[in-house]
Amino acid sequence: MNTPPSGAPRRATISDVAREAGTGKTSISRYLNGELSVLSPQLRARIEAAIERLDYQPNQMARGLKRGRNRLIGMLVADLTNPYSVEVLQGVEAACHALGYMPLICHAANEVDMERRFLQLLTTYRVEGVIVNALGVSEETLRPVGEGGIPAVLVDRSVDGLVTDMVGLDNQGATALATRHLVERGFDRLWFVVQPFEHISSRRQREAAFHQALEQYPQASGRTVVLELGDADELAQTLSALDAELDAAIAAHEDHARAGVALFAANGPVALALARHLNQRHGPDWQKRVALLSIDDPEWAELAGITTIRQPTYDIGYRAVEFLHQRIDGEQSSARDCLLPGELIERASTAR
Amino acid sequence: MNTPPSGAPRRATISDVAREAGTGKTSISRYLNGELSVLSPQLRARIEAAIERLDYQPNQMARGLKRGRNRLIGMLVADLTNPYSVEVLQGVEAACHALGYMPLICHAANEVDMERRFLQLLTTYRVEGVIVNALGVSEETLRPVGEGGIPAVLVDRSVDGLVTDMVGLDNQGATALATRHLVERGFDRLWFVVQPFEHISSRRQREAAFHQALEQYPQASGRTVVLELGDADELAQTLSALDAELDAAIAAHEDHARAGVALFAANGPVALALARHLNQRHGPDWQKRVALLSIDDPEWAELAGITTIRQPTYDIGYRAVEFLHQRIDGEQSSARDCLLPGELIERASTAR
DNA sequence: CTGTTAGCGCATTCAT
DNA sequence: ATGAATGCGCTAACAG
C-alpha cells in the first residue's frame, strides 16, 4: 500500500558499510560517534574508505529511535509574512546554534488547522521541544505540548488552556509609552487599529492598555477599529468608514493641520495597510493630515518616516530558546513569563 | 553519554497500548493505519479507549524507519528576511498541501555552513525531496542531493556542479523589460546595483542581461555597482562613492531635474538599502533627483512609489513542488529549467 | 581494541 | 478476525 519513494536509489546502511569494510557494525557506529580513540588506525582507514565508496549517510530516523534525543527543536510560526516573526526567528537560530540545537521551522500561515497538524508532526517526530507563536486555539490543538507533552515555550502571546513559559513584549509598558508620546505631541483624537482579536492575547492586551493609558489624559479620546487584513472587501469597507471618521474629526477642527488626529497601529502589518491606504487616497502628503505610530519596527518604517515601538525581537527569540533548553534539561519550576520592554523610535510621522 | 531529554515524561508506545487494551500490537497498528474493517467493533472500541487513556501518539521516527516514506519535503531557504523567499514559500506550501506533503523549512541565514548542515539534516532524516534556494557552493555541500541523493529542485538560482530541475525568473527577459522601460522614459545614465555575485547565478545573469540590453540603446550608458549589504562600513563606503558618481552626472547636466539618472536594483533588499540611503541623504524629495527601479516587488514598494518587476513568486514555489513531486514519483527525464516571466509595475519612481 | 547481541517503536508477513 | 514473530538501521551493553 505505502510503497517507498522510487525517486532516489536505495541508500547504503551501516551493515553495508560493515561488510564493505570487513568488520562489524559496532565499529562503524563507534566511528560515526567520534569514538575514534578506540579504533586502530588501519580499521579506521578501512571504515573511512568504505563510507566514502558507498557514499554512506547514517539514517537519523534510526539513530533517533535508539538514543532518546535528536537535538531538534521545532519553531512553529503563525505568520512568516510578518517581519516580526522572521526577526524573532533570527534570535531563535542564534540561540540554537549556541546551545547545539537545530531549529525546524513550521509555518501555520494563519491556518488553525495547519497549526494543529504541524504541532502533531513535531511531537510525533519527537523533537525535544517547541517554540510556539500560536494562533491560539488551545484545547485539542495544543494538547501534545505543555504539561503532559513535550516542553514548549510561547512567543508573543499566551494561550488560554496552556501554562508554559512565555516570552514577549511588555505590551502594557509599550502601549503606555506610545500613547504618552502621542498625547504629549498634541494628538488628542486617537484611533487604535488592530486585527481581529481572535485568540491572540497580545492584541487584546495592547488594546486594553491603550484605553487604560488614555484614562490619564482627559483631554484625549480614543476609539478602537478592528481591521481584517485578510479580506479585501471587508478591509476596504472598514477603511472607508475610518476615512469618514477621520474626515469629520479633521473638518471639525479650525486648523486642519493641527487637528491632532493620530492612528495607533497595533502591529506592523496593520501600519502598512494603513499607510498604503492613506497614501493611495491622499498621496504622499497624507502624513500632514494624520499621524501614524506603530508597534513593530519593520525596515520600511524608517523609509516612510513612521514612528514606532521597536520590539526586542532578537532577544525574545533568544530567551525563548534558553527557557526551552532549561525545560528540556528537566527544569521543573512553574511557568515563567518574560516581558521585554519596547523602545520608542521617533520619526516624522508624529512630529508637528 | 547521550541521555534522553528529561524534560518530558516517557511517552506510551504501541506495546503499552496493546497491553492496556488487552490485545496484540498488530491490532493497534492496524487501527492506526485505518484498517478498521478488519477489526471487530468491540476490539476497536477497547483500542480507542486505551489510546485515549494513555494519550498515545505513534512515533513517526519508528514508522518512518519501517515504511520507506514520510511525505515530508524540505525547503531550504537562503534568506528569510527577503520577502521574495517568503512569497515563494507560500506557493510551496499551497502545492504541498494539494499534493499531500508537509514542508519543513530550514533557514540557512546566508551562512554556507548552515546550508551544508541543513542539507545533511534533511537527507539523513530521509525527507522525500528538497527544494533548495541555494547559496551556491556545490562540491561537498550539495553532494547528498541531485543525481545520487534525494530528489531536489532548485529555486531562483542554479548551482554549478548540480544538474537538477530548476525554476525561477526569466532574468534575461525581465532585465531587458526593465532596461527598456528606463531608456524609453528618458533615463540614459544607468547604474545597475547588485549584491556580491558569489555563487548566485541569478545575480550574474541579471547583470549580464543588463549590459547586453543596453547595447541596443547607444544613447544610454550603464555601470555596475556591487553593494555588500551585510557589512555596514563597506556599505557606507560604496554608497558614498556612488553618491559622488551620481552628483557628478547630475551636475554635468544643464537641467538637473532631467539629468536622466536612474538606479536599477537587482533585487528588493538592494532597492530598500538604496531608498533608505537616498532618503536619508536628500529627504523625501530624493525621487526628483534619481529614478529607481527594482526587480522584486515587496509590499513597501507601492507605498514608496517604486517601479518594479514583479516576480511570479507564488507560481515559482508551486511549480517547484510539482517538479519535485514528479521526481519523487520516479520521473527520470533529464533536468528541466522553468523560467517564468516578470511583470513590470510602473510607479512614480520612473515617471518624468 | 573489536565483534555479538539485544532492543528502540512500529509495520508486516504468516499462522491461527 | 487476531496475534506472534521478524526486521527497518542504528546504539549500547556485554563479552572476548
XYZ file of C-alpha atoms (C1' of nucleotides) in Angstrom:
736
model
C 0.000 0.000 0.000
C 2.528 2.601 1.039
C 5.457 1.992 -1.215
C 8.781 3.706 -0.701
C 9.534 6.636 -2.991
C 11.046 5.489 -6.235
C 12.846 8.735 -6.924
C 16.083 8.056 -5.085
C 18.058 4.825 -5.197
C 18.365 2.746 -2.057
C 20.846 4.173 0.378
C 23.642 2.212 1.971
C 23.113 1.101 5.560
C 25.506 0.580 8.391
C 25.568 -3.116 7.607
C 26.618 -2.420 4.040
C 29.474 -0.348 5.311
C 30.479 -3.003 7.823
C 30.573 -5.632 5.114
C 32.431 -3.351 2.739
C 34.989 -2.598 5.416
C 35.162 -6.196 6.532
C 34.211 -5.519 10.111
C 31.205 -5.348 12.439
C 28.540 -2.708 12.688
C 29.732 -1.673 16.115
C 32.969 -0.293 14.837
C 31.163 1.697 12.217
C 28.851 3.066 14.848
C 31.834 3.976 17.010
C 33.437 5.726 14.113
C 30.282 7.683 13.415
C 30.023 8.782 17.001
C 33.546 10.065 17.151
C 34.929 7.371 19.389
C 37.995 7.335 17.219
C 40.440 6.784 20.046
C 39.152 3.262 20.403
C 39.830 2.307 16.814
C 43.067 1.057 15.345
C 44.332 3.363 12.621
C 44.045 0.701 9.956
C 40.446 -0.190 10.825
C 39.633 3.444 10.919
C 41.119 3.898 7.477
C 39.150 0.983 6.090
C 35.968 2.387 7.514
C 36.650 5.782 6.086
C 37.241 4.277 2.684
C 34.114 2.167 2.817
C 31.975 5.119 3.823
C 33.435 7.154 1.037
C 32.946 4.423 -1.524
C 29.331 3.799 -0.586
C 28.577 7.459 -0.001
C 27.108 6.369 3.279
C 24.977 8.671 5.385
C 23.635 7.405 8.673
C 19.866 7.326 8.901
C 18.822 9.795 11.557
C 15.454 8.135 11.915
C 17.097 5.024 13.186
C 19.537 6.903 15.375
C 16.806 8.988 16.887
C 14.810 5.879 17.554
C 17.628 4.373 19.543
C 19.008 7.137 21.664
C 16.269 9.285 23.102
C 17.372 12.626 21.725
C 17.856 14.241 18.405
C 18.797 17.812 19.275
C 15.953 19.107 17.194
C 13.567 21.799 18.241
C 10.536 22.998 16.373
C 9.638 26.602 15.770
C 6.008 26.997 14.892
C 5.314 30.371 13.330
C 1.854 31.771 12.807
C 2.738 34.160 10.001
C 6.080 34.398 8.266
C 4.992 37.340 6.148
C 5.191 39.423 9.291
C 8.797 40.628 9.610
C 8.402 40.380 13.364
C 8.338 36.611 13.064
C 11.461 36.485 10.961
C 13.304 38.715 13.392
C 12.353 36.534 16.324
C 13.446 33.587 14.287
C 16.901 35.028 13.995
C 17.232 35.156 17.740
C 15.978 31.618 17.932
C 18.531 30.492 15.415
C 21.408 32.169 17.180
C 20.485 30.576 20.483
C 20.002 27.189 18.890
C 23.393 27.434 17.360
C 24.939 28.349 20.680
C 23.197 25.521 22.509
C 23.644 22.850 19.883
C 20.116 22.544 18.556
C 18.848 22.582 15.023
C 15.647 24.588 14.583
C 12.988 23.218 12.276
C 10.596 25.875 11.096
C 6.933 25.190 10.558
C 4.653 27.790 9.091
C 0.993 27.739 10.024
C 0.242 30.574 7.579
C -2.583 31.787 9.812
C -4.395 28.498 9.438
C -5.505 26.967 12.681
C -5.643 23.597 11.044
C -2.044 23.860 9.891
C -1.020 24.798 13.379
C -2.614 21.647 14.661
C -1.038 19.450 12.025
C 2.446 20.831 12.489
C 2.273 20.558 16.232
C 1.251 16.980 15.765
C 4.070 16.427 13.318
C 6.693 17.904 15.592
C 5.630 15.945 18.618
C 5.291 12.662 16.814
C 8.736 13.169 15.378
C 9.850 13.641 18.930
C 11.599 16.955 18.626
C 12.909 17.835 22.049
C 10.891 20.992 22.391
C 8.872 23.563 20.514
C 8.694 27.301 20.382
C 5.217 28.359 19.508
C 3.970 31.594 18.099
C 0.423 30.418 18.366
C -2.786 31.214 16.610
C -4.303 30.480 19.900
C -6.889 27.785 19.954
C -5.971 25.663 22.897
C -7.994 22.509 23.529
C -7.364 19.745 21.113
C -4.624 21.516 19.208
C -2.142 22.171 21.924
C -2.642 19.043 23.951
C 0.563 17.371 22.754
C 2.661 20.148 24.290
C 2.974 21.651 27.690
C 2.375 19.738 30.881
C 1.956 16.227 29.582
C 3.692 16.608 26.280
C 6.990 17.918 25.047
C 8.402 21.134 26.507
C 7.069 24.279 24.901
C 7.713 27.983 25.130
C 5.235 30.529 23.873
C 6.313 33.611 21.986
C 4.487 36.941 21.782
C 1.224 35.545 23.043
C -0.104 33.183 25.613
C -2.738 30.550 25.070
C -5.682 30.117 27.350
C -5.565 26.492 28.346
C -1.792 26.260 28.352
C 0.504 27.013 31.258
C 4.072 27.242 29.984
C 6.926 29.683 29.793
C 6.233 32.607 27.562
C 8.364 35.454 26.337
C 7.218 38.545 24.562
C 6.801 42.280 24.647
C 5.745 44.191 27.722
C 2.567 45.240 25.981
C 1.345 47.293 28.884
C 4.518 49.353 29.063
C 4.991 49.658 25.327
C 1.457 50.808 24.733
C 1.609 53.331 27.568
C 4.862 54.671 26.172
C 3.378 55.094 22.736
C 0.169 56.649 23.977
C 2.023 59.134 26.116
C 4.201 60.072 23.184
C 1.173 60.805 21.033
C -0.601 62.847 23.663
C 2.496 64.814 24.511
C 2.946 65.628 20.852
C -0.501 67.127 20.968
C -2.544 64.373 19.380
C -5.796 64.054 21.226
C -8.063 62.207 18.826
C -6.636 58.717 18.675
C -7.660 55.611 16.764
C -6.237 52.313 17.864
C -6.244 49.970 14.861
C -5.861 46.272 15.369
C -6.549 42.999 13.600
C -9.410 40.825 14.848
C -8.543 39.707 18.367
C -9.418 36.073 17.893
C -7.353 34.214 20.448
C -4.333 36.467 20.225
C -3.603 37.708 23.706
C -1.144 40.406 22.708
C -3.749 42.155 20.596
C -6.181 42.245 23.463
C -3.575 43.407 25.883
C -2.457 46.237 23.670
C -5.962 47.387 23.100
C -6.790 47.267 26.774
C -3.581 49.040 27.686
C -4.345 51.745 25.159
C -7.659 52.641 26.724
C -6.235 52.333 30.173
C -3.379 54.671 29.337
C -5.790 57.190 27.885
C -7.571 57.484 31.191
C -4.670 59.546 32.403
C -5.213 62.102 29.687
C -8.702 63.553 29.993
C -8.093 65.858 27.050
C -7.612 62.908 24.707
C -10.122 60.440 23.346
C -9.570 57.094 21.750
C -11.510 54.619 19.678
C -10.729 51.090 18.566
C -11.004 49.978 14.963
C -10.723 46.329 14.002
C -9.153 45.724 10.619
C -9.490 42.394 8.861
C -6.408 42.352 6.646
C -7.177 39.041 5.048
C -10.480 40.034 3.468
C -10.103 42.692 0.782
C -13.753 43.670 0.725
C -14.179 43.959 4.431
C -10.862 45.774 4.633
C -11.934 48.378 2.090
C -15.212 48.860 3.879
C -13.647 49.330 7.289
C -11.073 51.691 5.887
C -13.648 53.850 4.216
C -15.638 54.043 7.434
C -12.447 55.058 9.166
C -11.831 57.657 6.482
C -15.181 59.198 7.249
C -14.420 59.387 10.942
C -11.075 60.991 10.315
C -12.503 63.435 7.810
C -15.122 64.517 10.285
C -12.619 64.943 13.077
C -10.342 66.996 10.883
C -13.131 69.092 9.435
C -14.407 69.904 12.901
C -11.124 71.446 13.803
C -10.488 75.025 12.727
C -6.817 74.465 11.866
C -6.820 71.298 9.844
C -3.091 70.785 10.019
C -3.309 70.773 13.782
C -6.389 68.719 14.194
C -4.427 66.348 16.405
C -5.600 63.182 14.728
C -3.428 60.097 15.117
C -3.582 56.433 14.174
C -2.040 53.898 16.511
C -1.351 50.633 14.684
C -1.246 47.587 16.933
C 1.416 45.970 14.775
C 3.443 46.280 11.601
C 1.056 44.689 9.123
C -1.720 46.999 10.273
C 0.569 50.013 9.936
C 1.494 49.009 6.416
C -2.121 48.573 5.420
C -2.997 51.978 6.857
C -0.055 53.727 5.245
C -0.791 52.202 1.869
C -4.406 53.187 2.069
C -3.736 56.757 3.168
C -1.026 57.147 0.584
C -3.360 55.957 -2.092
C -6.143 58.241 -1.015
C -4.244 61.408 -0.214
C -0.893 60.972 -1.928
C 2.455 61.363 -0.231
C 1.136 64.284 1.820
C -1.108 62.062 3.881
C 1.252 62.427 6.790
C 0.271 66.082 7.085
C -3.322 65.087 7.739
C -2.882 62.313 10.204
C -0.158 60.997 12.445
C 0.758 57.310 12.487
C 2.540 55.279 15.099
C 3.063 51.557 15.123
C 4.165 48.788 17.380
C 6.797 46.801 15.442
C 9.594 48.445 13.537
C 9.810 46.867 10.095
C 12.518 48.061 7.740
C 10.238 50.191 5.601
C 9.193 52.269 8.628
C 12.388 54.256 8.519
C 11.967 54.892 4.822
C 8.404 56.065 5.328
C 9.321 58.037 8.432
C 6.907 56.240 10.733
C 7.330 56.498 14.482
C 7.402 53.035 16.017
C 7.838 50.999 19.133
C 10.625 48.598 18.321
C 10.366 45.207 19.952
C 13.472 43.403 21.160
C 12.720 40.658 18.688
C 16.129 39.062 18.657
C 16.193 38.839 22.437
C 12.703 37.436 22.503
C 13.748 34.584 20.265
C 16.978 34.027 22.111
C 15.373 33.946 25.535
C 12.689 31.603 24.330
C 15.293 29.047 23.370
C 17.113 29.461 26.657
C 13.920 28.776 28.536
C 13.189 25.802 26.378
C 16.674 24.464 26.887
C 16.219 24.555 30.633
C 12.943 22.699 30.386
C 14.483 20.082 28.154
C 17.161 19.669 30.780
C 14.485 18.909 33.300
C 13.863 22.269 34.943
C 10.638 21.869 36.890
C 9.853 25.328 38.221
C 6.436 26.746 37.494
C 5.753 28.601 34.263
C 7.588 31.872 33.821
C 6.688 34.996 31.906
C 9.425 37.110 30.408
C 8.205 40.517 29.315
C 10.768 42.615 27.496
C 10.463 46.386 27.032
C 9.878 48.135 23.730
C 11.817 51.140 22.514
C 10.287 54.288 21.068
C 11.750 55.281 17.722
C 10.636 58.806 16.927
C 10.243 59.728 13.316
C 8.478 62.321 11.205
C 5.034 60.739 11.324
C 4.398 62.024 14.845
C 6.221 65.342 14.630
C 4.242 68.549 14.441
C 26.852 9.783 27.377
C 23.847 10.886 25.329
C 20.993 10.606 27.759
C 17.408 11.126 26.678
C 15.906 14.508 27.451
C 14.479 14.595 30.929
C 12.027 17.368 30.209
C 9.101 15.343 29.014
C 7.798 12.179 30.657
C 8.174 8.929 28.788
C 5.579 8.521 26.096
C 3.387 5.497 25.694
C 4.380 3.028 22.991
C 2.350 0.730 20.862
C 3.108 -2.076 23.312
C 1.704 -0.073 26.176
C -1.474 0.440 24.249
C -1.672 -3.217 23.330
C -1.318 -4.243 26.954
C -3.813 -1.617 28.077
C -6.301 -2.820 25.503
C -5.556 -6.435 26.243
C -4.550 -7.321 22.728
C -1.548 -7.582 20.449
C 0.453 -4.805 18.830
C -0.703 -5.855 15.408
C -4.248 -4.807 16.032
C -3.108 -1.448 17.305
C -1.049 -0.985 14.207
C -3.998 -1.916 12.072
C -6.162 0.552 13.866
C -3.593 3.294 13.376
C -3.389 2.611 9.688
C -7.082 2.780 9.174
C -7.638 -0.895 8.531
C -10.779 -0.632 10.565
C -12.820 -3.060 8.500
C -10.703 -5.893 9.807
C -11.386 -5.183 13.451
C -14.338 -6.299 15.494
C -16.279 -3.354 16.870
C -15.561 -4.296 20.464
C -11.798 -4.606 19.926
C -11.841 -1.341 18.102
C -13.633 0.302 20.996
C -11.111 -1.074 23.503
C -8.259 0.206 21.400
C -9.811 3.608 21.094
C -10.246 3.776 24.834
C -6.703 2.656 25.536
C -5.254 5.208 23.163
C -7.311 7.908 24.760
C -6.369 6.853 28.267
C -2.658 6.737 27.533
C -2.721 9.798 25.282
C -0.850 7.688 22.814
C 0.821 9.218 19.777
C 2.596 6.944 17.346
C 6.278 7.634 16.992
C 6.929 8.838 13.478
C 10.603 8.018 13.752
C 9.755 4.375 14.092
C 7.086 4.458 11.429
C 9.375 6.205 9.014
C 12.018 3.628 9.690
C 9.681 0.844 8.679
C 7.884 2.093 5.654
C 10.083 3.995 3.262
C 8.196 7.229 3.006
C 7.194 10.012 5.286
C 5.571 12.552 2.957
C 7.986 15.198 4.158
C 9.812 17.589 1.923
C 12.446 20.076 2.943
C 12.553 23.681 1.858
C 15.993 25.165 2.304
C 15.887 28.949 2.197
C 18.966 31.102 1.878
C 17.465 34.242 3.393
C 14.067 34.515 5.009
C 14.447 38.243 5.576
C 13.971 38.649 1.845
C 10.219 38.838 1.214
C 10.836 37.064 -2.064
C 11.647 33.908 -0.160
C 8.523 34.073 1.929
C 6.379 34.590 -1.133
C 7.896 31.595 -2.866
C 7.328 29.672 0.302
C 3.631 30.356 0.101
C 3.483 28.769 -3.309
C 5.442 25.838 -1.989
C 3.053 25.418 0.890
C -0.015 25.537 -1.293
C 1.385 22.891 -3.614
C 2.470 20.710 -0.722
C -0.976 20.899 0.705
C -2.512 19.928 -2.610
C -0.150 17.011 -3.092
C -0.167 15.740 0.462
C 3.290 16.750 1.618
C 4.356 18.605 4.716
C 7.038 21.199 4.088
C 9.803 21.554 6.635
C 11.543 24.892 6.410
C 15.244 25.278 7.028
C 16.861 28.685 7.090
C 20.497 28.972 6.101
C 20.526 32.673 7.030
C 23.141 33.349 4.373
C 25.587 31.012 6.064
C 27.140 28.473 3.755
C 27.902 26.272 6.697
C 24.275 26.260 7.790
C 23.238 25.353 4.282
C 25.501 22.359 4.450
C 24.281 21.260 7.845
C 20.610 21.556 6.969
C 21.022 19.724 3.726
C 22.737 16.998 5.663
C 19.976 17.018 8.229
C 17.211 16.772 5.676
C 18.804 13.965 3.755
C 19.715 11.953 6.801
C 16.173 12.312 8.029
C 15.166 10.913 4.683
C 12.760 13.585 3.615
C 11.471 12.591 0.213
C 12.809 15.624 -1.573
C 14.157 19.114 -1.110
C 13.551 22.481 -2.641
C 16.702 24.497 -2.482
C 17.181 28.209 -2.693
C 20.902 27.780 -2.588
C 23.789 29.917 -1.508
C 25.565 28.141 -4.236
C 28.674 26.309 -3.229
C 28.366 22.973 -4.858
C 31.038 20.369 -4.115
C 30.850 18.872 -0.726
C 27.705 20.688 0.320
C 25.276 19.550 -2.298
C 26.502 16.025 -2.767
C 23.665 14.456 -0.789
C 21.103 15.756 -3.271
C 20.668 15.508 -7.001
C 21.787 12.546 -9.049
C 22.884 10.138 -6.354
C 20.933 11.582 -3.465
C 17.386 12.581 -2.783
C 15.424 14.458 -5.438
C 15.975 18.191 -5.447
C 14.613 21.209 -7.243
C 16.454 24.496 -7.346
C 14.683 27.799 -6.959
C 15.764 31.177 -8.312
C 19.303 30.083 -8.992
C 21.221 27.158 -10.343
C 24.303 25.632 -8.821
C 27.383 24.869 -10.830
C 28.064 21.231 -10.115
C 24.419 20.245 -9.857
C 22.156 19.152 -12.671
C 18.561 19.186 -11.454
C 15.274 20.821 -12.211
C 15.241 24.497 -11.516
C 12.504 27.081 -11.571
C 12.913 30.810 -11.377
C 12.565 34.127 -13.096
C 13.356 34.680 -16.753
C 16.154 37.013 -15.810
C 17.064 37.783 -19.361
C 13.563 38.872 -20.275
C 12.856 40.674 -17.025
C 16.052 42.674 -17.164
C 15.518 43.604 -20.792
C 11.993 44.728 -19.990
C 13.200 46.902 -17.144
C 16.066 48.375 -19.081
C 13.858 49.240 -21.999
C 11.397 50.892 -19.675
C 14.093 53.097 -18.201
C 15.537 54.084 -21.541
C 12.155 54.805 -23.022
C 11.375 57.031 -20.074
C 14.454 59.016 -20.992
C 16.917 57.716 -18.451
C 20.239 57.289 -20.140
C 22.715 57.193 -17.287
C 22.044 53.874 -15.573
C 23.590 52.233 -12.537
C 22.923 48.557 -12.011
C 23.261 47.833 -8.307
C 23.672 44.280 -7.107
C 24.914 42.323 -4.103
C 28.229 40.469 -4.427
C 27.779 37.768 -7.051
C 29.348 34.978 -5.073
C 27.840 31.800 -6.466
C 24.413 33.239 -7.121
C 23.628 32.657 -10.768
C 20.611 34.958 -10.912
C 22.700 37.954 -9.904
C 25.212 37.269 -12.629
C 22.529 36.712 -15.201
C 20.747 39.915 -14.399
C 23.918 41.905 -14.550
C 24.939 40.364 -17.846
C 21.466 40.859 -19.290
C 21.541 44.485 -18.232
C 24.680 45.284 -20.180
C 23.515 43.208 -23.072
C 20.195 45.033 -23.212
C 21.967 48.362 -23.127
C 23.795 47.539 -26.302
C 20.601 48.232 -28.173
C 20.472 51.770 -26.879
C 23.607 53.609 -27.937
C 22.393 56.799 -26.281
C 22.417 55.139 -22.849
C 25.309 54.100 -20.663
C 25.389 51.745 -17.741
C 27.678 50.882 -14.886
C 27.601 48.110 -12.310
C 27.920 48.759 -8.594
C 28.347 45.944 -6.128
C 26.770 46.556 -2.757
C 27.710 44.476 0.269
C 24.593 44.767 2.413
C 25.950 42.738 5.272
C 28.896 44.967 6.099
C 27.845 48.393 7.348
C 31.232 50.020 6.827
C 31.741 48.739 3.353
C 28.147 49.569 2.521
C 28.548 53.181 3.619
C 31.725 53.470 1.656
C 30.260 52.098 -1.554
C 27.189 54.256 -1.199
C 29.186 57.402 -0.761
C 31.252 56.567 -3.818
C 28.001 56.054 -5.684
C 26.739 59.391 -4.383
C 29.746 61.086 -5.895
C 29.143 59.494 -9.255
C 25.503 60.463 -9.237
C 26.280 64.001 -8.111
C 28.740 64.399 -10.935
C 26.331 63.042 -13.508
C 23.570 65.331 -12.330
C 25.810 68.387 -12.075
C 27.075 67.831 -15.610
C 23.577 68.142 -16.940
C 22.137 71.610 -17.522
C 18.627 70.716 -16.320
C 19.172 68.807 -13.092
C 15.664 67.500 -12.866
C 16.069 65.915 -16.254
C 19.533 64.570 -15.882
C 18.210 61.133 -16.744
C 19.914 59.321 -13.893
C 18.456 56.011 -12.797
C 19.308 53.234 -10.373
C 18.423 49.670 -11.281
C 18.337 47.472 -8.178
C 18.972 43.804 -8.879
C 16.598 42.785 -6.108
C 14.382 44.011 -3.283
C 16.933 44.204 -0.476
C 19.223 46.301 -2.656
C 16.364 48.606 -3.551
C 15.488 49.083 0.095
C 19.069 49.873 1.003
C 19.283 52.396 -1.808
C 15.982 54.036 -0.989
C 16.841 54.339 2.671
C 20.184 55.845 1.887
C 18.855 58.334 -0.622
C 16.004 59.264 1.648
C 18.394 59.878 4.476
C 20.706 61.962 2.360
C 18.252 64.002 0.364
C 14.979 63.696 2.240
C 11.687 62.609 0.707
C 12.480 64.562 -2.463
C 15.237 62.164 -3.451
C 12.972 60.745 -6.121
C 13.205 64.008 -8.031
C 16.947 63.601 -8.336
C 17.214 59.986 -9.325
C 14.943 57.293 -10.630
C 14.798 53.852 -9.035
C 13.595 50.566 -10.400
C 13.860 47.188 -8.780
C 13.446 43.551 -9.557
C 11.184 42.108 -6.815
C 8.040 43.803 -5.681
C 7.990 43.899 -1.886
C 4.973 45.401 -0.153
C 6.672 48.659 0.720
C 7.400 49.372 -2.950
C 3.869 50.520 -3.583
C 3.965 52.768 -0.556
C 7.236 54.302 -1.682
C 6.093 54.512 -5.295
C 8.917 52.414 -6.695
C 8.626 50.910 -10.153
C 9.350 47.201 -10.032
C 9.489 43.957 -11.914
C 7.220 41.646 -10.002
C 8.246 38.015 -9.991
C 5.637 35.260 -10.161
C 6.818 34.090 -6.775
C 3.814 32.012 -5.893
C 3.963 30.153 -9.180
C 7.677 29.605 -8.786
C 7.131 27.866 -5.495
C 4.164 25.918 -6.756
C 5.921 24.696 -9.860
C 8.960 23.707 -7.890
C 6.900 21.348 -5.772
C 5.185 19.909 -8.818
C 8.545 19.124 -10.364
C 9.766 17.618 -7.159
C 6.655 15.514 -6.869
C 7.268 14.049 -10.293
C 10.842 13.204 -9.408
C 9.756 11.570 -6.187
C 7.356 9.507 -8.236
C 10.248 8.289 -10.282
C 10.260 10.645 -13.259
C 13.592 10.094 -14.973
C 13.703 12.717 -17.713
C 16.727 14.982 -17.863
C 16.859 18.147 -15.811
C 14.364 20.838 -16.745
C 14.517 24.597 -16.440
C 11.330 26.540 -15.896
C 11.784 30.256 -16.453
C 8.761 32.366 -15.629
C 8.261 35.941 -16.871
C 8.321 39.033 -14.681
C 5.753 41.797 -14.821
C 6.528 45.493 -14.960
C 4.729 47.522 -12.322
C 5.053 51.181 -13.204
C 5.069 53.660 -10.382
C 6.173 57.208 -9.690
C 9.861 56.483 -9.270
C 10.400 56.199 -13.018
C 7.940 58.832 -14.185
C 9.214 62.112 -15.526
C 40.778 -2.838 20.505
C 36.812 -5.491 18.319
C 32.563 -8.249 17.379
C 27.949 -10.346 19.094
C 23.617 -9.450 20.889
C 19.589 -7.233 22.112
C 16.323 -3.961 21.608
C 14.313 1.378 20.201
C 8.707 1.557 18.173
C 6.452 0.150 14.593
C 4.524 -2.470 10.072
C 4.204 -6.729 8.080
C 4.309 -11.413 6.700
C 2.491 -15.610 8.181
C -0.031 -18.586 11.017
C -4.118 -19.450 13.719
C -10.706 -11.593 12.986
C -6.340 -11.728 15.661
C -1.641 -12.358 17.257
C 3.418 -13.981 17.278
C 7.406 -13.294 15.059
C 10.705 -10.785 12.074
C 13.301 -6.810 10.712
C 13.792 -1.447 9.371
C 19.015 0.959 10.719
C 21.172 2.045 14.472
C 23.299 2.207 19.515
C 24.717 0.212 23.716
C 25.708 -3.212 26.859
C 28.344 -7.160 27.146
C 31.798 -10.313 26.117
C 36.333 -11.610 24.151
